Amino acid sequence: MLQASELLQRYTTGEREFNGLTLAGPERKVNLRGAQLTDIQFRGAALWMVDLSGANLSGANLRDTTLISAEMVEAILVEVVLSGADLTAANLQGADLTRAKLWGANLRRAVLVQSKLREPVYRGLISGLRIWRTVI
């Protein structure tokens, strides 16, 4: 397990690969609000209840990542790979998902109000999504 502060410190020194990582925080909540994490690799990571509101994850790989109950309000997720990610009950209100890859992502009970989904919708990149009870 890794604390958010250690992750940010390692990212600042140039590390980008955090595949399979489990992030920990007080009461399981992890605060990465407003963090600049472009091109980070979180493939298969466990990021339960993480707060990425306002964070920039452009170009990140979040394939098969667990983001259950994540707060991602107004996050910048341009060209992010979220294929197979579990975003159950995630709050993506106002997030920019332009050109995001969402094949097989689980968005059950997720909130996508005012999110930018332009190109994924038109290019068919959201095939296989599970969106039961999702607010769009």
XYZ file of C-alpha atoms in Angstrom:
136
model
C 0.000 0.000 0.000
C 1.110 3.498 -0.802
C 0.064 6.834 0.687
C -1.026 9.652 -1.651
C 1.852 11.873 -0.495
C 4.432 9.224 -1.440
C 2.776 8.690 -4.834
C 2.917 12.426 -5.581
C 6.545 12.631 -4.471
C 7.554 9.700 -6.690
C 5.574 11.153 -9.619
C 7.350 14.501 -9.173
C 10.733 12.756 -9.450
C 9.703 11.273 -12.819
C 8.191 7.902 -11.938
C 5.069 7.141 -13.996
C 4.446 3.402 -13.550
C 2.196 2.537 -10.614
C 0.504 -0.519 -12.142
C -1.257 -2.806 -9.647
C -0.842 -0.240 -6.871
C -3.180 -0.048 -3.883
C -3.528 3.495 -2.552
C -4.340 4.022 1.107
C -5.512 7.000 3.097
C -7.319 7.908 6.313
C -10.560 5.942 6.501
C -9.728 4.538 3.029
C -10.154 7.995 1.453
C -7.293 9.125 -0.786
C -6.942 12.824 -1.618
C -5.420 13.528 -5.032
C -7.653 16.537 -5.665
C -6.191 18.835 -8.331
C -3.109 16.644 -8.854
C -1.214 16.831 -12.149
C -0.814 13.162 -13.119
C -0.553 13.222 -16.915
C 0.564 9.975 -18.554
C 0.539 8.078 -15.245
C 0.183 4.287 -15.440
C -2.355 2.883 -12.953
C -3.236 -0.307 -14.846
C -4.967 -2.754 -12.485
C -4.588 -0.410 -9.503
C -7.007 -0.270 -6.559
C -8.062 3.349 -6.066
C -11.180 2.931 -3.911
C -12.794 6.187 -2.802
C -10.012 8.291 -4.341
C -10.682 12.020 -4.786
C -9.364 13.068 -8.190
C -11.632 16.104 -8.516
C -10.008 18.690 -10.759
C -7.011 16.406 -11.357
C -5.365 16.181 -14.780
C -4.847 12.570 -15.864
C -4.604 13.222 -19.610
C -3.028 10.285 -21.416
C -3.141 8.049 -18.324
C -3.626 4.283 -18.457
C -6.336 3.234 -15.981
C -7.175 -0.057 -17.716
C -8.762 -2.557 -15.307
C -8.407 -0.087 -12.419
C -10.837 -0.125 -9.495
C -12.276 3.375 -9.041
C -15.386 2.485 -7.026
C -16.991 5.575 -5.430
C -14.222 7.787 -6.847
C -14.771 11.551 -6.872
C -13.654 12.774 -10.293
C -15.653 15.997 -10.561
C -14.264 18.171 -13.374
C -11.255 15.869 -13.788
C -9.374 16.110 -17.080
C -9.424 12.608 -18.549
C -8.549 13.388 -22.171
C -7.315 10.293 -24.053
C -7.375 8.234 -20.849
C -7.635 4.445 -21.163
C -10.462 3.296 -18.865
C -11.162 -0.004 -20.627
C -12.321 -2.601 -18.114
C -12.167 -0.080 -15.255
C -14.724 -0.347 -12.456
C -16.251 3.105 -11.953
C -19.272 1.904 -9.956
C -20.866 4.890 -8.172
C -18.074 7.213 -9.366
C -18.863 10.917 -9.643
C -17.609 12.142 -13.032
C -19.755 15.272 -13.097
C -18.237 17.803 -15.492
C -15.248 15.551 -16.292
C -13.620 15.874 -19.715
C -13.575 12.379 -21.253
C -12.706 13.529 -24.776
C -11.244 10.607 -26.751
C -11.250 8.410 -23.633
C -11.281 4.666 -24.258
C -14.106 3.112 -22.262
C -14.504 -0.397 -23.734
C -16.031 -2.661 -21.110
C -15.866 -0.051 -18.343
C -18.383 -0.439 -15.529
C -20.256 2.830 -14.990
C -23.141 1.456 -12.914
C -24.634 4.170 -10.711
C -21.973 6.615 -11.940
C -22.782 10.301 -12.399
C -21.820 11.747 -15.794
C -23.886 14.953 -15.704
C -22.247 17.681 -17.831
C -19.307 15.404 -18.683
C -17.701 15.801 -22.098
C -18.106 12.514 -23.953
C -18.125 13.899 -27.497
C -15.687 11.807 -29.453
C -16.094 8.475 -27.621
C -19.834 8.533 -28.323
C -19.466 9.383 -31.992
C -16.623 6.948 -32.656
C -18.303 4.060 -30.886
C -15.626 3.784 -28.208
C -18.128 3.107 -25.460
C -19.310 -0.260 -26.728
C -19.736 -2.827 -23.986
C -20.281 -0.254 -21.241
C -22.325 -1.306 -18.258
C -24.368 1.763 -17.369
C -27.225 0.448 -15.231
C -28.685 3.305 -13.147
C -26.088 5.731 -14.468
C -26.996 9.423 -14.459
C -26.072 10.957 -17.800
